[in-house]
Short mmCIF file of C-alpha atoms in Angstrom, two decimals:
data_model
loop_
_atom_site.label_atom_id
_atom_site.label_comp_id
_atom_site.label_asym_id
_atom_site.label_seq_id
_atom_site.Cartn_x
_atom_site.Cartn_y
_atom_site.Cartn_z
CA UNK A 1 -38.40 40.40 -25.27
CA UNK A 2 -35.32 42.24 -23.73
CA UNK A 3 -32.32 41.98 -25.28
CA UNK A 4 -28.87 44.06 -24.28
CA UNK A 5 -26.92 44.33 -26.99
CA UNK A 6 -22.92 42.74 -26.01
CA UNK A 7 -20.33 40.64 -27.81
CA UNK A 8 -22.36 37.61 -27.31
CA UNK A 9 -24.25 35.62 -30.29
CA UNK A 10 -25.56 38.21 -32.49
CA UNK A 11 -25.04 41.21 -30.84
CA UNK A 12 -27.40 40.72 -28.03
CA UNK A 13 -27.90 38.84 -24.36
CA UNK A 14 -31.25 37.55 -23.91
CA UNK A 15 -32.27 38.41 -20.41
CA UNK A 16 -35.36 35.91 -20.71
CA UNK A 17 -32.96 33.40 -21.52
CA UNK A 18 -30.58 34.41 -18.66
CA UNK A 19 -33.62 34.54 -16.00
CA UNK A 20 -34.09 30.64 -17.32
CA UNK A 21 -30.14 30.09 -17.04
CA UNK A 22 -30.41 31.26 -13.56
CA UNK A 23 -33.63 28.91 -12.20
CA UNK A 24 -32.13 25.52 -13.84
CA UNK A 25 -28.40 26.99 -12.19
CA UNK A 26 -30.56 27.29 -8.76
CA UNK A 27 -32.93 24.04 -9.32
CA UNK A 28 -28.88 21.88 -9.88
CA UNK A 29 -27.58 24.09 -6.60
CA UNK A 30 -30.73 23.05 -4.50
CA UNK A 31 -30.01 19.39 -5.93
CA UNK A 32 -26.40 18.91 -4.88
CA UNK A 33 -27.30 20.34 -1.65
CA UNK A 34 -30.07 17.72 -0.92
CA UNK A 35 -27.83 15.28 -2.31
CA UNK A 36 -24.93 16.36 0.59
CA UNK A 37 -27.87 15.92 2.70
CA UNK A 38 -28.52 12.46 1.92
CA UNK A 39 -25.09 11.28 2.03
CA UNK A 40 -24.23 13.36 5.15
CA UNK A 41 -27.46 11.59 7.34
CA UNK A 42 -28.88 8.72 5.71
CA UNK A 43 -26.00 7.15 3.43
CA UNK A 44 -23.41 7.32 6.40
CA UNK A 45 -26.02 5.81 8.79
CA UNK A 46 -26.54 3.06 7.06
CA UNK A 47 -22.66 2.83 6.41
CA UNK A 48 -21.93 3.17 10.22
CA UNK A 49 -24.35 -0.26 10.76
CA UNK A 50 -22.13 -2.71 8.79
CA UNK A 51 -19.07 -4.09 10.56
CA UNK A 52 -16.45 -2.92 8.47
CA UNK A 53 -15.47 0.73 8.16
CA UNK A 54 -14.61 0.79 4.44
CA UNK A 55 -18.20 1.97 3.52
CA UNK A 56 -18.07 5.09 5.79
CA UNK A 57 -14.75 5.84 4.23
CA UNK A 58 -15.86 5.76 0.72
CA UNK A 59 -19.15 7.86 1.67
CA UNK A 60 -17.24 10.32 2.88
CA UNK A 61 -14.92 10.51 0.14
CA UNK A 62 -18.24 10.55 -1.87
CA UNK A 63 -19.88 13.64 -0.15
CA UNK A 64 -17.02 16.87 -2.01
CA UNK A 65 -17.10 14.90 -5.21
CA UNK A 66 -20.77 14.63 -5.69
CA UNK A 67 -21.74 17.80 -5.11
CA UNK A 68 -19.24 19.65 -6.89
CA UNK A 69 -20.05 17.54 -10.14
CA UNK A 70 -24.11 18.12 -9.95
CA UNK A 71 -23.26 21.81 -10.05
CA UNK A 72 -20.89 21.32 -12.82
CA UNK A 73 -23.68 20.09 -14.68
CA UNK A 74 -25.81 22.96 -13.25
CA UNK A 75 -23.73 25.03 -14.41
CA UNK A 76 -23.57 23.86 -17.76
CA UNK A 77 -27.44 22.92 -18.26
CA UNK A 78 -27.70 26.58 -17.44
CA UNK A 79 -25.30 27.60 -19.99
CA UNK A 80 -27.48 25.47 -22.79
CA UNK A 81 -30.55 27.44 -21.63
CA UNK A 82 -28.80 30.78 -23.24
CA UNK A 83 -28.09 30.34 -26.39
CA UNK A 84 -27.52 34.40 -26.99
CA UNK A 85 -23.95 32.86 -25.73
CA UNK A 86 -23.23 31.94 -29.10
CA UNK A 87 -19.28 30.88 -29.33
CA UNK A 88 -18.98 31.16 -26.18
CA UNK A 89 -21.06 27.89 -25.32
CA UNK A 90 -18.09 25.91 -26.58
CA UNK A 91 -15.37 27.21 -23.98
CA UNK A 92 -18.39 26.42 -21.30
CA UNK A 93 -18.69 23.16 -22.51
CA UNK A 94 -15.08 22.27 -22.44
CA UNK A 95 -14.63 23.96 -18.99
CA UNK A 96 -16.74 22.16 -17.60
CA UNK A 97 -16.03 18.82 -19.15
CA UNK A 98 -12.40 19.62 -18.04
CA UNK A 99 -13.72 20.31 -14.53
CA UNK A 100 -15.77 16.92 -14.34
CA UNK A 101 -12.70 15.23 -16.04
CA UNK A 102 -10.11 16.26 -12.55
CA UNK A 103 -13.02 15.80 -9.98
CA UNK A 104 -14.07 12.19 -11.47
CA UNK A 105 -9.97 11.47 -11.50
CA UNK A 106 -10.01 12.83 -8.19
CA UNK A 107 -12.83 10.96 -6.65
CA UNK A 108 -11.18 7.73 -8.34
CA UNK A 109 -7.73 8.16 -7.10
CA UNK A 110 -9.42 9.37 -3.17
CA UNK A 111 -11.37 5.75 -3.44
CA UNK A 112 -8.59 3.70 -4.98
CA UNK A 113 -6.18 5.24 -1.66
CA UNK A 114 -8.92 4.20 0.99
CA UNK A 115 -9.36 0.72 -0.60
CA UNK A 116 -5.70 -0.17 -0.22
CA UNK A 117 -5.52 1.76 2.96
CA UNK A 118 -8.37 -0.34 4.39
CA UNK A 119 -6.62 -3.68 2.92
CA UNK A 120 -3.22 -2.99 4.19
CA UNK A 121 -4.53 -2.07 7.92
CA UNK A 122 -6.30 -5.11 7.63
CA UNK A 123 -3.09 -6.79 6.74
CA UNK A 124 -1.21 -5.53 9.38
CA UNK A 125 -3.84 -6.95 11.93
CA UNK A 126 -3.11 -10.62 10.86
CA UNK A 127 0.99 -9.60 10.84
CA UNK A 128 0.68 -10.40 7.34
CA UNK A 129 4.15 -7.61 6.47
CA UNK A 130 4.92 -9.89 3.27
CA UNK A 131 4.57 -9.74 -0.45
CA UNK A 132 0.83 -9.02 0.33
CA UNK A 133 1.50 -5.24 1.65
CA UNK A 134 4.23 -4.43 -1.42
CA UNK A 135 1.55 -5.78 -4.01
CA UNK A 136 -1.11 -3.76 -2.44
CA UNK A 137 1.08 -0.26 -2.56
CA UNK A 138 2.25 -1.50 -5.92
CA UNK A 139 -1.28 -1.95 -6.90
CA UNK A 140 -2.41 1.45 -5.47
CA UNK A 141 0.62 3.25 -7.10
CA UNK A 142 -0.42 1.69 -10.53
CA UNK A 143 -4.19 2.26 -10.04
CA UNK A 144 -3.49 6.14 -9.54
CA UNK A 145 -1.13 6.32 -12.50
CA UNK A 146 -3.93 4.71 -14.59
CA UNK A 147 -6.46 6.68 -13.50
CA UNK A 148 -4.79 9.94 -13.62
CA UNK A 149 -3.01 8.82 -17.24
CA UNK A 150 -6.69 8.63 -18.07
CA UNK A 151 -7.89 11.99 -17.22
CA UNK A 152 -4.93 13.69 -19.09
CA UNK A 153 -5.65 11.95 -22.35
CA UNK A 154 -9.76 13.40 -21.57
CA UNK A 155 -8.54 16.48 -21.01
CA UNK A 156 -6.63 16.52 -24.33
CA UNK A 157 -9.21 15.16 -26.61
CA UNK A 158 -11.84 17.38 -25.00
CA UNK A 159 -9.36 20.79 -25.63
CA UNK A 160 -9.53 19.22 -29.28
CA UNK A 161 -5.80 18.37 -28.69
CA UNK A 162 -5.01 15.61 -32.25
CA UNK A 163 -3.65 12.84 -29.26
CA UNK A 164 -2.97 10.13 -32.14
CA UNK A 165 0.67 10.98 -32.72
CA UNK A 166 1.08 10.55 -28.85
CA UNK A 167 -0.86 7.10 -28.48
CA UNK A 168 1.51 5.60 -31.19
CA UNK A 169 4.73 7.24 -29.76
CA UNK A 170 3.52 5.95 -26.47
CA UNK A 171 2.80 2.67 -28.06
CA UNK A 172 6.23 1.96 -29.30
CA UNK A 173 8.08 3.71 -26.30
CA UNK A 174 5.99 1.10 -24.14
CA UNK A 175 6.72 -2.15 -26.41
CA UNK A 176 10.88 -0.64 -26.06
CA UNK A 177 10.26 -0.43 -22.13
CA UNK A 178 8.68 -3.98 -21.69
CA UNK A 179 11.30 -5.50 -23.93
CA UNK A 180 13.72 -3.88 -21.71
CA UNK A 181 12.27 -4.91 -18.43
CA UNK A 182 10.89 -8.36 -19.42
CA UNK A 183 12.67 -10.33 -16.55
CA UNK A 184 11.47 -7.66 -14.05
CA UNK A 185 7.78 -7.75 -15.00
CA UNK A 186 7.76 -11.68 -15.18
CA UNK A 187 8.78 -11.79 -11.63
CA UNK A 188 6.04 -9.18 -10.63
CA UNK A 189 3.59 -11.28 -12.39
CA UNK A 190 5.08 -14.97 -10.45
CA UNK A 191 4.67 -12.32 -7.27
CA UNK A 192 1.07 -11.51 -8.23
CA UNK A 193 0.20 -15.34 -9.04
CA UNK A 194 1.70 -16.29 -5.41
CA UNK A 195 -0.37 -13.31 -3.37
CA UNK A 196 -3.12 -14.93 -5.32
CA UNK A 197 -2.94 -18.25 -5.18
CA UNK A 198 -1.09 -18.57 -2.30
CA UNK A 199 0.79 -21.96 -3.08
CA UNK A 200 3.36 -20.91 0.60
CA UNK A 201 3.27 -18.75 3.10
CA UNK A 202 6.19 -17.48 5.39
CA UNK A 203 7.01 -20.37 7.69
CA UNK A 204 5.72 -22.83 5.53
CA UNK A 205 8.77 -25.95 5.07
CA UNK A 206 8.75 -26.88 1.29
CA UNK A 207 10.64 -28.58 -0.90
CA UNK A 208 10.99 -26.83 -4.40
CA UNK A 209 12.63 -29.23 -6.14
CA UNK A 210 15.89 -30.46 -5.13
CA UNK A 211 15.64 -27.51 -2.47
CA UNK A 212 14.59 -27.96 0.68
CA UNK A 213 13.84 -25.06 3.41
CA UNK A 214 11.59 -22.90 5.24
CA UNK A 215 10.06 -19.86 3.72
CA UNK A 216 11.58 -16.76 5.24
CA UNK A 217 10.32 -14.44 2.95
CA UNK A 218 8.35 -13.50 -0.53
CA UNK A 219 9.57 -10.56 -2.16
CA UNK A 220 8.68 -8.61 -5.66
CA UNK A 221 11.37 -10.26 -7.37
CA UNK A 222 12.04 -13.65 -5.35
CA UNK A 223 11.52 -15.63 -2.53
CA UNK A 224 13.86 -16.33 0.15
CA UNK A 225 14.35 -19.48 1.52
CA UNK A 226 15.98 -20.87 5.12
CA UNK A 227 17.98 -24.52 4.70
CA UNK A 228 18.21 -26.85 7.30
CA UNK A 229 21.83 -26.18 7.39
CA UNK A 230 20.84 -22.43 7.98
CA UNK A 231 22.03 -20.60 4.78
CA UNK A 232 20.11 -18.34 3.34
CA UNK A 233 18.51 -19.71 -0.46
CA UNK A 234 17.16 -17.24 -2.97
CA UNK A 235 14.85 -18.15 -5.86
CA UNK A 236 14.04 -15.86 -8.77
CA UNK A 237 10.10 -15.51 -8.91
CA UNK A 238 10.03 -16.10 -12.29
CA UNK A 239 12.16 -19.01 -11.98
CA UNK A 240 10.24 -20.56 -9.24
CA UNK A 241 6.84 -20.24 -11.53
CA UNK A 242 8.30 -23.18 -13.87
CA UNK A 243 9.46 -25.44 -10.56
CA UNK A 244 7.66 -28.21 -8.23
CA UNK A 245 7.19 -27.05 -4.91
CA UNK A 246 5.45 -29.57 -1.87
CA UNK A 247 4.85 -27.82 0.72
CA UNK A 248 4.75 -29.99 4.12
CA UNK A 249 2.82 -27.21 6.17
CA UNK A 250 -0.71 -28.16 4.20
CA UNK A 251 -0.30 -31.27 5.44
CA UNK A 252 -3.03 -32.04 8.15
CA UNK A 253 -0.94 -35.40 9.06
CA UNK A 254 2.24 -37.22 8.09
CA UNK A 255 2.07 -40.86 7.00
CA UNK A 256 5.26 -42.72 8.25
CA UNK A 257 6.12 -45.84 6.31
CA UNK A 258 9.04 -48.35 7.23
CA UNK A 259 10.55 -51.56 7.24
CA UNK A 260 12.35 -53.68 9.81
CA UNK A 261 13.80 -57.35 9.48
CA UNK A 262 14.64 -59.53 12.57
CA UNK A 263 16.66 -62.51 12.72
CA UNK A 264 15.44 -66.29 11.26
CA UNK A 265 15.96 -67.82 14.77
CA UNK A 266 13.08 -65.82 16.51
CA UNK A 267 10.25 -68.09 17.70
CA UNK A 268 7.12 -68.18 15.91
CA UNK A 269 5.44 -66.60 18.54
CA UNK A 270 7.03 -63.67 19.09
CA UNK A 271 6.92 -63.23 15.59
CA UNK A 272 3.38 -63.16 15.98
CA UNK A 273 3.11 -61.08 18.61
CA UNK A 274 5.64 -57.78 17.14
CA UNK A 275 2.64 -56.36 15.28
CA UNK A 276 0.16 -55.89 17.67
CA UNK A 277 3.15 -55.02 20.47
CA UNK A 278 4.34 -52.21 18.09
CA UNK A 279 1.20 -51.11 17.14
CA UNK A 280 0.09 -50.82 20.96
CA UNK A 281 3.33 -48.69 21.19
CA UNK A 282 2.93 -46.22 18.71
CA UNK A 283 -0.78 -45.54 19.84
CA UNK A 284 0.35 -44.70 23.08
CA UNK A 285 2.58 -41.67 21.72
CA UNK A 286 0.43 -38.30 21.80
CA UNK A 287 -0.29 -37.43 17.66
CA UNK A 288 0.19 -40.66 16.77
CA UNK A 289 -1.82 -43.25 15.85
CA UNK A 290 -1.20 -46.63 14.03
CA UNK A 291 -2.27 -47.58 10.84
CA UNK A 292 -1.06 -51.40 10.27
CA UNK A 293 2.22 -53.50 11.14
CA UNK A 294 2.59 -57.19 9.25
CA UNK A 295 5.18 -59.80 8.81
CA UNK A 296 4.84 -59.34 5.20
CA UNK A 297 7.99 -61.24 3.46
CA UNK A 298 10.77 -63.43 3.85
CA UNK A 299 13.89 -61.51 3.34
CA UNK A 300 17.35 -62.87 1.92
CA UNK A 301 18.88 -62.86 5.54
CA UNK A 302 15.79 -60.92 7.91
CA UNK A 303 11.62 -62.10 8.26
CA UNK A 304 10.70 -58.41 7.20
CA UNK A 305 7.60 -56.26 8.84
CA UNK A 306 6.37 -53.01 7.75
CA UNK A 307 4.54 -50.51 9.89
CA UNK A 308 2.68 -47.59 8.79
CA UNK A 309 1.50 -44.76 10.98
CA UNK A 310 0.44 -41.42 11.11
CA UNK A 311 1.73 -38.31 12.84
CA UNK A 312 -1.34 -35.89 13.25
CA UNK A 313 0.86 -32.51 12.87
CA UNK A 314 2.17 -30.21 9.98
CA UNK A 315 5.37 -29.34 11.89
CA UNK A 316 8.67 -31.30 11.21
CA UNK A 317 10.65 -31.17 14.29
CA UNK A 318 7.76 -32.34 16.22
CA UNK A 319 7.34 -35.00 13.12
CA UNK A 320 11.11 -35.98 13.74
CA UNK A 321 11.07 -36.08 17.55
CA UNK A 322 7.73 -38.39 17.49
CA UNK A 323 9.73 -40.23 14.92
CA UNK A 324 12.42 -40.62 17.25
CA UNK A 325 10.74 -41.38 20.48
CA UNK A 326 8.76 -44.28 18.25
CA UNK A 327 12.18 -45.72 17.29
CA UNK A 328 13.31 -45.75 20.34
CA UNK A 329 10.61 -47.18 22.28
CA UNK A 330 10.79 -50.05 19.34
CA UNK A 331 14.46 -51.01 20.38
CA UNK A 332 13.36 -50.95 24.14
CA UNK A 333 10.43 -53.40 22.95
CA UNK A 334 12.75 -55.91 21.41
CA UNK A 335 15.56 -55.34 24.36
CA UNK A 336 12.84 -56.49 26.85
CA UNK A 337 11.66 -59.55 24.69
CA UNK A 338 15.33 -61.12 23.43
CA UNK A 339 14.24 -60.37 19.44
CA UNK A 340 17.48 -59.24 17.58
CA UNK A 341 17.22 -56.95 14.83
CA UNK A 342 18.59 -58.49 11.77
CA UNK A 343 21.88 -57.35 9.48
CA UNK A 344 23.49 -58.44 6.57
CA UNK A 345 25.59 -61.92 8.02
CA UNK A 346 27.58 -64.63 5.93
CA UNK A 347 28.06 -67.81 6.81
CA UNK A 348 31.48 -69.68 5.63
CA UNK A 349 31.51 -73.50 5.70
CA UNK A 350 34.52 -74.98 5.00
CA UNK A 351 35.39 -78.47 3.89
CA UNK A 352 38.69 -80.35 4.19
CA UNK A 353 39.76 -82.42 1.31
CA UNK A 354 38.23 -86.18 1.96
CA UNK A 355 35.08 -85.38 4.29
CA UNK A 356 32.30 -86.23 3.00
#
């Protein structure tokens, strides 16, 4: 067997052993390159068929990655297959775990970019420029810290580096930090729980507790809403996590519920007739459509009906001017037949001394 004699193992290189290195080295090389093949053609083919174009990103992202890490492991397979190497097997096994260790963090960070690329164009098509886009760089931003955070700690434990003292001084410096910033992160976690759940939306009218306004914006930290009376209201996220909110825009239709009285001297008939006159009235208003309308009690100075309807719309000034035109149309009704609304009236009758 031929041996040269070097600073390797005992003394000696086995060239048998190299020749071996040298085929599994070319076997990995021929490998990666089929593998570039397969991604380059068939993979991205098949990618290009589907209707979204986040696959073809990621297999192209895929393609550098791959085949540099198959002939890291060539490399190192090849390294095994000498052992003449001696000591010097251990700096090829940590160079190329270090290697591995940035293209793996690479290829990570590369996939964890097109992902929230993808999601934020996607975003942008629907004119979606709220909370959703901030939490989706802020997710990105955080996903690359991790993942690179990650690699570093590898790449100390596999140069042998004791990272114990570290973790624990990390450990308390990051219980100090959340301590510090405990407000901040509960409102980034009420922002999270709303891009999530989605309880509102930007436009949406709600009433969040004895607040009422329209959503003009969700933010990191809090949400901004627009009064009626058109100031500007702003609600700490974490506050708003512990508060009712309604929120009117859900609503498919409105139900309308109301009372009025008319006087004790209207005629039986035309008390009979109001219901079916008012309902006829209200189903002749576009979106709305009647429910019920009954005499339903005798009040202390007013015969009382109720009506109920429904307004088939989510928005509120189309709610109040339907309101309004129904109202209206219901004093016209009772102008045309001689009914008089009722009010509050007292009648005095006063006796002079003697009558009887």
């Amino acid at each position: 067997m031929n041996r040269a004699n070097g600073a390797f193992g005992a003394g000696s290189i086995d060239w048998g052993e190299v020749f071996v290195g040298l085929a599994v080295l070319a076997a990995f090389v021929l490998a990666a390159l089929l593998v570039l093949l397969f991604i380059s053609r068939f993979a991205s083919r098949l990618a290009k068929r589907s209707k979204t174009e986040l696959d073809d990103k990621v297999v192209q992202a895929l393609k550098l990655p791959a085949f540099l890490l198959i002939l890291v492991t060539g490399f190192y397979a090849a390294a095994l297959c000498v052992p003449s190497l001696g000591a010097y097997l251990i700096y090829v096994r940590k160079g190329s775990g270090a290697i591995a260790t940035l293209i793996g963090a690479f290829l990570a960070s590369r996939i964890v970019n097109i992902i929230a690329g993808w999601y934020s164009e996607k975003l942008s098509r629907r004119k979606k420029e709220d909370v959703s886009a901030k939490i989706v760089r802020t997710t990105r931003n955080v996903a690359r810290v991790l993942v690179w955070t990650a690699a570093a700690f590898l790449l100390l434990d596999i140069s042998e580096i004791n990272i114990g003292p570290l973790v624990t001084s990390l450990g308390i410096s990051g219980i100090i930090v959340a301590i510090a910033l405990q407000s901040v992160l509960a409102d980034l976690m009420t922002s999270f729980t709303i891009y999530l759940d989605r309880p509102f939306e930007p436009g949406d009218y709600v009433y969040i507790d004895d607040l009422k306004g329209t959503i003009e914006k969700v933010g990191l930290y809090s949400t901004r809403l627009k009064a009626l009376r058109g100031e500007e209201i702003v609600i700490s996220n974490k506050e708003l996590r512990s508060k009712t909110v309604q929120n009117f825009k859900r609503m498919a239709r409105r139900r309308v519920a109301f009372e009025i009285g008319v006087t004790y001297d209207t005629p039986a008939q035309k008390l009979k007739d109001i219901p079916g006159k008012i309902k006829t009235l209200i189903d002749e208003v576009p979106l709305a459509s009647a429910d019920r309308a009954h005499f339903y009690k005798f009040g202390p100075y007013s015969l009382d009906f109720e009506i109920v309807y429904y307004i088939n719309t989510n928005d509120y000034t189309t709610y109040m001017d339907i309101q309004q035109q129904i109202n209206i149309a219901i004093v016209e009704l009772f102008e045309r037949e001689g009914i008089e609304f009722a009010y509050p009236t007292q009648t005095l009758i006063i006796e002079r001394p003697g009558n009887t």
